PDB file of C-alpha atoms in Angstrom:
ATOM      1  CA  MET A   1       0.000   0.000   0.000  1.00  0.00           C
ATOM      2  CA  ASN A   2       3.008   2.292   0.476  1.00  0.00           C
ATOM      3  CA  GLU A   3       3.728   2.228  -3.252  1.00  0.00           C
ATOM      4  CA  PHE A   4       0.123   3.188  -4.005  1.00  0.00           C
ATOM      5  CA  TYR A   5       0.355   6.034  -1.495  1.00  0.00           C
ATOM      6  CA  GLU A   6       3.568   7.310  -3.106  1.00  0.00           C
ATOM      7  CA  TYR A   7       1.979   7.017  -6.568  1.00  0.00           C
ATOM      8  CA  LEU A   8      -0.975   9.138  -5.422  1.00  0.00           C
ATOM      9  CA  ARG A   9       1.324  11.798  -3.977  1.00  0.00           C
ATOM     10  CA  SER A  10       3.373  11.811  -7.199  1.00  0.00           C
ATOM     11  CA  ILE A  11       0.267  12.586  -9.274  1.00  0.00           C
ATOM     12  CA  GLY A  12      -0.633  15.506  -7.032  1.00  0.00           C
ATOM     13  CA  LYS A  13      -3.096  14.035  -4.549  1.00  0.00           C
ATOM     14  CA  SER A  14      -2.995  15.640  -1.115  1.00  0.00           C
ATOM     15  CA  GLU A  15      -1.767  13.691   1.886  1.00  0.00           C
ATOM     16  CA  ASN A  16      -5.325  13.359   3.221  1.00  0.00           C
ATOM     17  CA  THR A  17      -6.706  12.199  -0.121  1.00  0.00           C
ATOM     18  CA  ALA A  18      -3.901   9.654  -0.516  1.00  0.00           C
ATOM     19  CA  LYS A  19      -4.523   8.268   2.983  1.00  0.00           C
ATOM     20  CA  ASN A  20      -8.274   8.163   2.353  1.00  0.00           C
ATOM     21  CA  TYR A  21      -7.801   6.303  -0.957  1.00  0.00           C
ATOM     22  CA  CYS A  22      -5.477   3.781   0.720  1.00  0.00           C
ATOM     23  CA  ASP A  23      -8.024   3.227   3.488  1.00  0.00           C
ATOM     24  CA  LYS A  24     -10.787   2.589   0.933  1.00  0.00           C
ATOM     25  CA  VAL A  25      -8.603   0.061  -0.930  1.00  0.00           C
ATOM     26  CA  ARG A  26      -7.870  -1.691   2.381  1.00  0.00           C
ATOM     27  CA  ILE A  27     -11.630  -1.912   3.014  1.00  0.00           C
ATOM     28  CA  PHE A  28     -12.104  -3.408  -0.461  1.00  0.00           C
ATOM     29  CA  ASN A  29      -9.280  -5.896   0.170  1.00  0.00           C
ATOM     30  CA  ARG A  30     -10.819  -6.913   3.495  1.00  0.00           C
ATOM     31  CA  TRP A  31     -14.166  -7.453   1.729  1.00  0.00           C
ATOM     32  CA  CYS A  32     -12.416  -9.609  -0.904  1.00  0.00           C
ATOM     33  CA  GLU A  33     -10.706 -11.655   1.780  1.00  0.00           C
ATOM     34  CA  ASP A  34     -13.990 -12.142   3.670  1.00  0.00           C
ATOM     35  CA  SER A  35     -15.902 -12.940   0.481  1.00  0.00           C
ATOM     36  CA  PHE A  36     -13.387 -15.004  -1.497  1.00  0.00           C
ATOM     37  CA  GLY A  37     -10.772 -16.050   1.044  1.00  0.00           C
ATOM     38  CA  THR A  38      -7.982 -14.088  -0.624  1.00  0.00           C
ATOM     39  CA  ILE A  39      -6.872 -10.593  -1.583  1.00  0.00           C
ATOM     40  CA  PRO A  40      -6.504 -10.356  -5.369  1.00  0.00           C
ATOM     41  CA  LEU A  41      -3.289  -9.005  -6.862  1.00  0.00           C
ATOM     42  CA  THR A  42      -5.295  -7.216  -9.555  1.00  0.00           C
ATOM     43  CA  LEU A  43      -8.811  -5.851  -9.789  1.00  0.00           C
ATOM     44  CA  TYR A  44     -11.395  -8.006 -11.505  1.00  0.00           C
ATOM     45  CA  ARG A  45     -14.447  -6.476 -13.136  1.00  0.00           C
ATOM     46  CA  ALA A  46     -16.795  -9.057 -11.589  1.00  0.00           C
ATOM     47  CA  ASN A  47     -15.431  -8.312  -8.100  1.00  0.00           C
ATOM     48  CA  VAL A  48     -15.905  -4.583  -8.596  1.00  0.00           C
ATOM     49  CA  LEU A  49     -19.522  -5.118  -9.648  1.00  0.00           C
ATOM     50  CA  ASP A  50     -20.121  -7.399  -6.657  1.00  0.00           C
ATOM     51  CA  TYR A  51     -18.563  -4.798  -4.361  1.00  0.00           C
ATOM     52  CA  ILE A  52     -20.811  -2.053  -5.745  1.00  0.00           C
ATOM     53  CA  SER A  53     -23.825  -4.255  -5.088  1.00  0.00           C
ATOM     54  CA  TYR A  54     -22.566  -5.010  -1.561  1.00  0.00           C
ATOM     55  CA  MET A  55     -22.077  -1.316  -0.777  1.00  0.00           C
ATOM     56  CA  ARG A  56     -25.533  -0.389  -2.066  1.00  0.00           C
ATOM     57  CA  THR A  57     -27.630  -3.268  -0.743  1.00  0.00           C
ATOM     58  CA  ILE A  58     -25.881  -4.739   2.298  1.00  0.00           C
ATOM     59  CA  LYS A  59     -24.110  -1.649   3.654  1.00  0.00           C
ATOM     60  CA  GLY A  60     -26.793   0.809   2.466  1.00  0.00           C
ATOM     61  CA  TYR A  61     -24.244   3.406   1.347  1.00  0.00           C
ATOM     62  CA  ASN A  62     -25.626   6.504  -0.345  1.00  0.00           C
ATOM     63  CA  PRO A  63     -24.496   7.264  -3.919  1.00  0.00           C
ATOM     64  CA  LYS A  64     -21.867   9.763  -2.792  1.00  0.00           C
ATOM     65  CA  SER A  65     -20.241   7.192  -0.471  1.00  0.00           C
ATOM     66  CA  VAL A  66     -20.274   4.521  -3.198  1.00  0.00           C
ATOM     67  CA  ASN A  67     -18.628   7.011  -5.567  1.00  0.00           C
ATOM     68  CA  ASN A  68     -15.941   7.825  -2.973  1.00  0.00           C
ATOM     69  CA  HIS A  69     -15.043   4.132  -2.745  1.00  0.00           C
ATOM     70  CA  LEU A  70     -15.082   3.808  -6.529  1.00  0.00           C
ATOM     71  CA  SER A  71     -12.797   6.829  -6.946  1.00  0.00           C
ATOM     72  CA  SER A  72     -10.286   5.126  -4.681  1.00  0.00           C
ATOM     73  CA  LEU A  73     -10.553   1.831  -6.566  1.00  0.00           C
ATOM     74  CA  ARG A  74     -10.276   3.601  -9.923  1.00  0.00           C
ATOM     75  CA  ALA A  75      -7.065   5.316  -8.801  1.00  0.00           C
ATOM     76  CA  TYR A  76      -5.775   1.964  -7.543  1.00  0.00           C
ATOM     77  CA  ASN A  77      -6.688   0.406 -10.894  1.00  0.00           C
ATOM     78  CA  GLU A  78      -4.723   3.140 -12.698  1.00  0.00           C
ATOM     79  CA  PHE A  79      -1.784   2.521 -10.343  1.00  0.00           C
ATOM     80  CA  LEU A  80      -1.842  -1.225 -11.103  1.00  0.00           C
ATOM     81  CA  ILE A  81      -1.823  -0.482 -14.835  1.00  0.00           C
ATOM     82  CA  SER A  82       0.992   2.070 -14.561  1.00  0.00           C
ATOM     83  CA  SER A  83       3.087  -0.387 -12.545  1.00  0.00           C
ATOM     84  CA  GLY A  84       2.544  -3.181 -15.089  1.00  0.00           C
ATOM     85  CA  CYS A  85       0.495  -5.413 -12.765  1.00  0.00           C
ATOM     86  CA  GLN A  86      -2.720  -5.032 -14.760  1.00  0.00           C
ATOM     87  CA  THR A  87      -3.574  -4.258 -18.373  1.00  0.00           C
ATOM     88  CA  GLU A  88      -7.198  -3.088 -18.330  1.00  0.00           C
ATOM     89  CA  MET A  89      -9.580  -0.989 -16.314  1.00  0.00           C
ATOM     90  CA  ALA A  90     -11.911  -2.890 -13.991  1.00  0.00           C
ATOM     91  CA  VAL A  91     -13.569   0.254 -12.621  1.00  0.00           C
ATOM     92  CA  LEU A  92     -15.417   2.071 -15.393  1.00  0.00           C
ATOM     93  CA  LYS A  93     -16.774   5.608 -15.521  1.00  0.00           C
ATOM     94  CA  ASN A  94     -20.330   4.345 -15.854  1.00  0.00           C
ATOM     95  CA  ASP A  95     -19.982   2.491 -12.514  1.00  0.00           C
ATOM     96  CA  PHE A  96     -20.289   5.811 -10.719  1.00  0.00           C
ATOM     97  CA  MET A  97     -23.747   6.647  -9.450  1.00  0.00           C
ATOM     98  CA  LYS A  98     -25.535   9.855 -10.340  1.00  0.00           C
ATOM     99  CA  VAL A  99     -25.782  12.189  -7.365  1.00  0.00           C
ATOM    100  CA  GLN A 100     -28.756  14.537  -7.286  1.00  0.00           C
ATOM    101  CA  VAL A 101     -27.817  18.099  -6.409  1.00  0.00           C
ATOM    102  CA  GLN A 102     -30.623  19.991  -4.733  1.00  0.00           C
ATOM    103  CA  TYR A 103     -30.856  23.678  -5.580  1.00  0.00           C
ATOM    104  CA  TYR A 104     -31.971  26.382  -3.197  1.00  0.00           C
ATOM    105  CA  ASP A 105     -35.289  27.027  -4.942  1.00  0.00           C
ATOM    106  CA  GLU A 106     -36.137  23.303  -4.659  1.00  0.00           C
ATOM    107  CA  LEU A 107     -35.714  23.276  -0.882  1.00  0.00           C
ATOM    108  CA  GLU A 108     -38.685  23.316   1.426  1.00  0.00           C
ATOM    109  CA  GLU A 109     -39.398  26.625   3.154  1.00  0.00           C
ATOM    110  CA  ALA A 110     -38.122  25.299   6.507  1.00  0.00           C
ATOM    111  CA  GLU A 111     -34.868  24.145   4.890  1.00  0.00           C
ATOM    112  CA  GLN A 112     -34.382  27.575   3.282  1.00  0.00           C
ATOM    113  CA  ALA A 113     -34.964  29.265   6.643  1.00  0.00           C
ATOM    114  CA  ALA A 114     -32.265  27.082   8.228  1.00  0.00           C
ATOM    115  CA  ILE A 115     -29.575  28.471   5.906  1.00  0.00           C
ATOM    116  CA  PRO A 116     -27.745  31.335   7.669  1.00  0.00           C
ATOM    117  CA  ASP A 117     -28.098  34.772   6.035  1.00  0.00           C
ATOM    118  CA  ASP A 118     -24.338  35.118   5.527  1.00  0.00           C
ATOM    119  CA  VAL A 119     -24.118  31.988   3.333  1.00  0.00           C
ATOM    120  CA  PRO A 120     -24.105  32.933  -0.361  1.00  0.00           C
ATOM    121  CA  VAL A 121     -26.844  31.153  -2.286  1.00  0.00           C
ATOM    122  CA  GLY A 122     -26.638  30.930  -6.064  1.00  0.00           C
ATOM    123  CA  LYS A 123     -29.399  30.049  -8.454  1.00  0.00           C
TER     124      LYS A 123
END
């Protein structure tokens, strides 16, 4: 995991982002070990799809949380390719879930009232 961390720092990721990505890959590896009895040396498309399903249905993660995990796995996938351990992407762009952004004018009146006056609100 140290090599992955160094790779992330070398491509401009902050220290916190690099640590967060490493933590998410460790969580994925633990899930693989619990599910399959081993930690894979490369990412497999089928495992990624199973993991997405696990996060959504068993863990009940919201789309933003699923996407955070997928961003980490995608970076790890790119690292494996750049280091010659893997040849193809297992985490695809269309794996990411759409996240609905709620605009101010769509908020309920009580929600609008809860926003402090000094917070800029764009439309």
